[in-house]
């Protein structure tokens, strides 16, 4: 393991390259094992594949891509599917490894169907198809390239300077104070301090944004200030969702921005910012489309000709296609070159249009979720970098085991916090003060302060009826002694099920908890809370599956149910959290990762209810502290006290 801040940059990069190679191998092995070790039906129920898909619509897309809509069988609940927006998949008919399999990206969900962006058209659209998740090979390739570039950077280059700072071999250099006037007059004191630090930085500035403290709003101000000074800015994040959220805010502020990336990975809300959309508005598409239509006509004619005449028609068609592609590429490059702000995922920062560009400032949101190789892609485009994130929320996902986790599991942001100045935002604008207090104490040194606008807001302010059983904005329903014990269904070594009626889901679930949380959800909605204002967060995918089954009608009306990973960066008026674990051994599994729990407990604005077994969780210091806080405010309830019946309508 590398001792950060002690080794030089080369030692760090060598260790990083080895770990990145190991993580690639681990993800390939995981995909292979899931694909070859289980039948397609097992993979479908696990949520890592979909089968019996029928193509019901097709549209042309930018370049040679094709967009298809596939109908998913009604027996499949797409909420249980782990194939998400932006994921790489393989479309196949007979076998996932067949030569005709097509690479694709999941674009969006539309009712009981998915839109996929294919690299090329399907040969037989009338057939049934299946899709399987793919390992993100492009992501690993670009991480490898970023490590190589950082190693080879000339000592006098911007990349070498930033590389040495983030490696810990050189200190960051502050610049002289700057004078600026906020565009956003509503910024609070700590947000203004963070903007100031970001404008003064000569290398890397850090903004620590705990939940609800306006991190994105602060970054928008940094971008606007730098653009006003005539600088070009790149905004990035490890997730496309975070990039798109920042893009929406910048667009609303009137900043001229362009979004790079695969169209299937970009939110429909900001499609107008994409290169493709801006090329369309620029007029270049019309001429290119005429050339491509002419090329298609020539190919059609060539099909009925022979010999030299057919070859000449094919050659002319190919030339027209090349001209069309060149025209589109020139128009796209011009749009990117004149943009004030370029938006991309960290991986997308290696796009051909910006690969040789150095931006005056690169801003990376969610930097605490980016493994070092991906962050290096973005840093390779920077003269100055601003990293924003929260080391107490979700970190990088590492599948390669403890040795690789030791290198990739901590981030540049976390290591810099230990040795350089960081500005933490402290006023949060989301949670009722009683919901905020425990996260503040347990994770942020008690420094968080609730804005006056939210510190006492309640569901009743929205017209929801009061609940005499749940009078506080936060409550624990303690299941200790109920014998609602956790269960787990595993595949055996051959991949078969131990029980023919069991779920194909090697994950932990708790039937008693699921039934109780469904009752609590119905009670909340009986008070007049809209289903769209409620979310249920559970620690395990198998439990999410069971709760979805119990609340099918409510889900159709807009109730969201999922695991922690899908809720970072989001909020709801009310949140129910199911911790699932209940056993006589006091085992809590990955609930010991308190960063995940911090995310779950900070999504609610006005009401938070937690269902947990204190006897199982209470020996862990974090949960013992949570129980003590709930006792302190008299919010520690019991599942024995009531059955959470719906409120009767007067």
Short mmCIF file of N, CA and C in Angstrom, two decimals, residues 375-443:
data_model
loop_
_atom_site.label_atom_id
_atom_site.label_comp_id
_atom_site.label_asym_id
_atom_site.label_seq_id
_atom_site.Cartn_x
_atom_site.Cartn_y
_atom_site.Cartn_z
N UNK A 375 -9.99 10.66 -12.25
CA UNK A 375 -9.78 12.06 -11.92
C UNK A 375 -8.57 12.61 -12.69
N UNK A 376 -7.57 11.77 -12.91
CA UNK A 376 -6.40 12.21 -13.67
C UNK A 376 -6.75 12.58 -15.11
N UNK A 377 -7.78 11.93 -15.69
CA UNK A 377 -8.21 12.31 -17.04
C UNK A 377 -8.61 13.78 -17.05
N UNK A 378 -9.45 14.16 -16.08
CA UNK A 378 -9.90 15.56 -16.00
C UNK A 378 -8.75 16.50 -15.64
N UNK A 379 -7.93 16.11 -14.69
CA UNK A 379 -6.82 16.98 -14.28
C UNK A 379 -5.82 17.20 -15.41
N UNK A 380 -5.77 16.26 -16.34
CA UNK A 380 -4.87 16.42 -17.48
C UNK A 380 -5.26 17.52 -18.43
N UNK A 381 -6.43 18.13 -18.23
CA UNK A 381 -6.88 19.24 -19.09
C UNK A 381 -6.76 20.59 -18.37
N UNK A 382 -6.16 20.63 -17.17
CA UNK A 382 -6.28 21.81 -16.30
C UNK A 382 -5.00 22.60 -16.14
N UNK A 383 -5.16 23.95 -16.07
CA UNK A 383 -4.12 24.80 -15.51
C UNK A 383 -4.34 24.92 -14.01
N UNK A 384 -5.60 25.06 -13.64
CA UNK A 384 -5.99 25.11 -12.23
C UNK A 384 -7.20 24.18 -12.07
N UNK A 385 -7.28 23.49 -10.94
CA UNK A 385 -8.39 22.56 -10.71
C UNK A 385 -9.14 22.93 -9.44
N UNK A 386 -10.45 22.73 -9.47
CA UNK A 386 -11.30 22.88 -8.29
C UNK A 386 -12.02 21.54 -8.10
N UNK A 387 -11.78 20.91 -6.96
CA UNK A 387 -12.38 19.61 -6.66
C UNK A 387 -13.43 19.80 -5.58
N UNK A 388 -14.64 19.31 -5.84
CA UNK A 388 -15.73 19.42 -4.87
C UNK A 388 -16.27 18.04 -4.56
N UNK A 389 -16.61 17.82 -3.31
CA UNK A 389 -17.16 16.52 -2.93
C UNK A 389 -17.34 16.44 -1.43
N UNK A 390 -17.61 15.23 -0.98
CA UNK A 390 -17.81 14.98 0.45
C UNK A 390 -17.25 13.60 0.77
N UNK A 391 -16.12 13.53 1.49
CA UNK A 391 -15.52 12.23 1.80
C UNK A 391 -16.34 11.39 2.77
N UNK A 392 -17.47 11.93 3.25
CA UNK A 392 -18.33 11.17 4.16
C UNK A 392 -19.57 10.63 3.45
N UNK A 393 -19.60 10.74 2.11
CA UNK A 393 -20.65 10.10 1.33
C UNK A 393 -20.02 9.01 0.47
N UNK A 394 -20.76 8.48 -0.50
CA UNK A 394 -20.29 7.32 -1.25
C UNK A 394 -18.95 7.59 -1.93
N UNK A 395 -18.06 6.60 -1.85
CA UNK A 395 -16.75 6.70 -2.47
C UNK A 395 -16.70 5.87 -3.75
N UNK A 396 -15.50 5.66 -4.30
CA UNK A 396 -15.37 4.85 -5.51
C UNK A 396 -15.83 3.42 -5.27
N UNK A 397 -16.38 2.81 -6.30
CA UNK A 397 -16.77 1.40 -6.23
C UNK A 397 -15.60 0.56 -6.72
N UNK A 398 -15.11 -0.31 -5.86
CA UNK A 398 -13.97 -1.17 -6.19
C UNK A 398 -14.39 -2.62 -6.00
N UNK A 399 -14.19 -3.44 -7.02
CA UNK A 399 -14.62 -4.84 -6.96
C UNK A 399 -13.47 -5.81 -6.84
N UNK A 400 -12.24 -5.33 -6.91
CA UNK A 400 -11.09 -6.22 -7.03
C UNK A 400 -10.52 -6.75 -5.74
N UNK A 401 -11.13 -6.47 -4.59
CA UNK A 401 -10.63 -7.02 -3.34
C UNK A 401 -9.84 -6.02 -2.52
N UNK A 402 -9.40 -6.47 -1.34
CA UNK A 402 -8.80 -5.57 -0.35
C UNK A 402 -7.52 -4.92 -0.84
N UNK A 403 -6.68 -5.67 -1.56
CA UNK A 403 -5.40 -5.11 -2.00
C UNK A 403 -5.61 -3.96 -2.98
N UNK A 404 -6.53 -4.14 -3.91
CA UNK A 404 -6.83 -3.07 -4.87
C UNK A 404 -7.58 -1.94 -4.18
N UNK A 405 -8.47 -2.29 -3.26
CA UNK A 405 -9.21 -1.28 -2.50
C UNK A 405 -8.27 -0.35 -1.76
N UNK A 406 -7.13 -0.87 -1.28
CA UNK A 406 -6.18 -0.06 -0.54
C UNK A 406 -5.63 1.09 -1.38
N UNK A 407 -5.57 0.91 -2.69
CA UNK A 407 -5.05 1.97 -3.57
C UNK A 407 -6.17 2.77 -4.21
N UNK A 408 -7.19 2.10 -4.72
CA UNK A 408 -8.26 2.80 -5.45
C UNK A 408 -9.41 3.26 -4.56
N UNK A 409 -9.49 2.75 -3.34
CA UNK A 409 -10.63 3.05 -2.48
C UNK A 409 -10.59 4.41 -1.83
N UNK A 410 -9.41 5.02 -1.74
CA UNK A 410 -9.31 6.40 -1.27
C UNK A 410 -9.03 7.30 -2.46
N UNK A 411 -9.42 8.56 -2.35
CA UNK A 411 -9.35 9.46 -3.50
C UNK A 411 -8.35 10.59 -3.28
N UNK A 412 -8.00 11.23 -4.36
CA UNK A 412 -7.12 12.39 -4.32
C UNK A 412 -7.68 13.44 -3.37
N UNK A 413 -8.98 13.67 -3.44
CA UNK A 413 -9.61 14.67 -2.58
C UNK A 413 -9.36 14.34 -1.11
N UNK A 414 -9.61 13.09 -0.72
CA UNK A 414 -9.45 12.70 0.68
C UNK A 414 -8.02 12.88 1.17
N UNK A 415 -7.07 12.56 0.32
CA UNK A 415 -5.67 12.68 0.75
C UNK A 415 -5.23 14.14 0.80
N UNK A 416 -5.75 14.96 -0.12
CA UNK A 416 -5.40 16.38 -0.08
C UNK A 416 -5.98 17.07 1.15
N UNK A 417 -7.18 16.63 1.59
CA UNK A 417 -7.80 17.24 2.78
C UNK A 417 -6.86 17.19 3.97
N UNK A 418 -6.07 16.12 4.05
CA UNK A 418 -5.19 15.93 5.20
C UNK A 418 -3.99 16.88 5.20
N UNK A 419 -3.71 17.53 4.06
CA UNK A 419 -2.48 18.32 4.02
C UNK A 419 -2.63 19.68 3.33
N UNK A 420 -3.86 20.08 3.01
CA UNK A 420 -4.01 21.38 2.37
C UNK A 420 -5.30 22.03 2.84
N UNK A 421 -5.46 23.28 2.50
CA UNK A 421 -6.65 24.03 2.92
C UNK A 421 -7.89 23.52 2.22
N UNK A 422 -8.98 23.36 2.96
CA UNK A 422 -10.25 22.98 2.38
C UNK A 422 -11.34 23.85 2.99
N UNK A 423 -12.26 24.30 2.17
CA UNK A 423 -13.38 25.10 2.65
C UNK A 423 -14.61 24.20 2.75
N UNK A 424 -15.16 24.08 3.95
CA UNK A 424 -16.36 23.26 4.13
C UNK A 424 -17.59 24.16 4.21
N UNK A 425 -18.58 23.83 3.40
CA UNK A 425 -19.87 24.52 3.46
C UNK A 425 -20.60 24.02 4.71
N UNK A 426 -21.23 24.93 5.45
CA UNK A 426 -21.77 24.55 6.76
C UNK A 426 -23.27 24.78 6.92
N UNK A 427 -23.86 25.68 6.14
CA UNK A 427 -25.30 25.91 6.27
C UNK A 427 -26.03 25.01 5.28
N UNK A 428 -26.86 24.11 5.82
CA UNK A 428 -27.57 23.20 4.93
C UNK A 428 -29.01 23.69 4.72
N UNK A 429 -29.49 23.45 3.52
CA UNK A 429 -30.77 24.01 3.06
C UNK A 429 -31.78 22.92 2.73
N UNK A 430 -31.64 21.76 3.34
CA UNK A 430 -32.51 20.62 3.05
C UNK A 430 -33.28 20.15 4.26
N UNK A 431 -32.58 19.78 5.33
CA UNK A 431 -33.15 18.98 6.42
C UNK A 431 -33.67 19.81 7.59
N UNK A 432 -34.78 19.33 8.16
CA UNK A 432 -35.21 19.81 9.46
C UNK A 432 -34.04 19.66 10.43
N UNK A 433 -33.93 20.57 11.39
CA UNK A 433 -32.78 20.58 12.29
C UNK A 433 -32.62 19.26 13.05
N UNK A 434 -33.72 18.60 13.42
CA UNK A 434 -33.60 17.35 14.15
C UNK A 434 -33.16 16.19 13.26
N UNK A 435 -33.45 16.26 11.98
CA UNK A 435 -32.93 15.26 11.04
C UNK A 435 -31.44 15.49 10.81
N UNK A 436 -31.04 16.75 10.78
CA UNK A 436 -29.65 17.13 10.50
C UNK A 436 -28.70 16.83 11.64
N UNK A 437 -29.17 16.86 12.88
CA UNK A 437 -28.27 16.88 14.04
C UNK A 437 -27.37 15.65 14.11
N UNK A 438 -27.91 14.46 13.94
CA UNK A 438 -27.05 13.28 14.05
C UNK A 438 -25.99 13.23 12.96
N UNK A 439 -26.31 13.42 11.67
CA UNK A 439 -25.24 13.47 10.67
C UNK A 439 -24.19 14.54 10.98
N UNK A 440 -24.64 15.68 11.45
CA UNK A 440 -23.70 16.75 11.79
C UNK A 440 -22.73 16.31 12.87
N UNK A 441 -23.26 15.70 13.92
CA UNK A 441 -22.40 15.25 15.02
C UNK A 441 -21.48 14.11 14.61
N UNK A 442 -22.03 13.13 13.90
CA UNK A 442 -21.28 11.91 13.62
C UNK A 442 -20.26 12.06 12.50
N UNK A 443 -20.50 13.00 11.56
CA UNK A 443 -19.65 13.09 10.38
C UNK A 443 -18.96 14.44 10.20
#
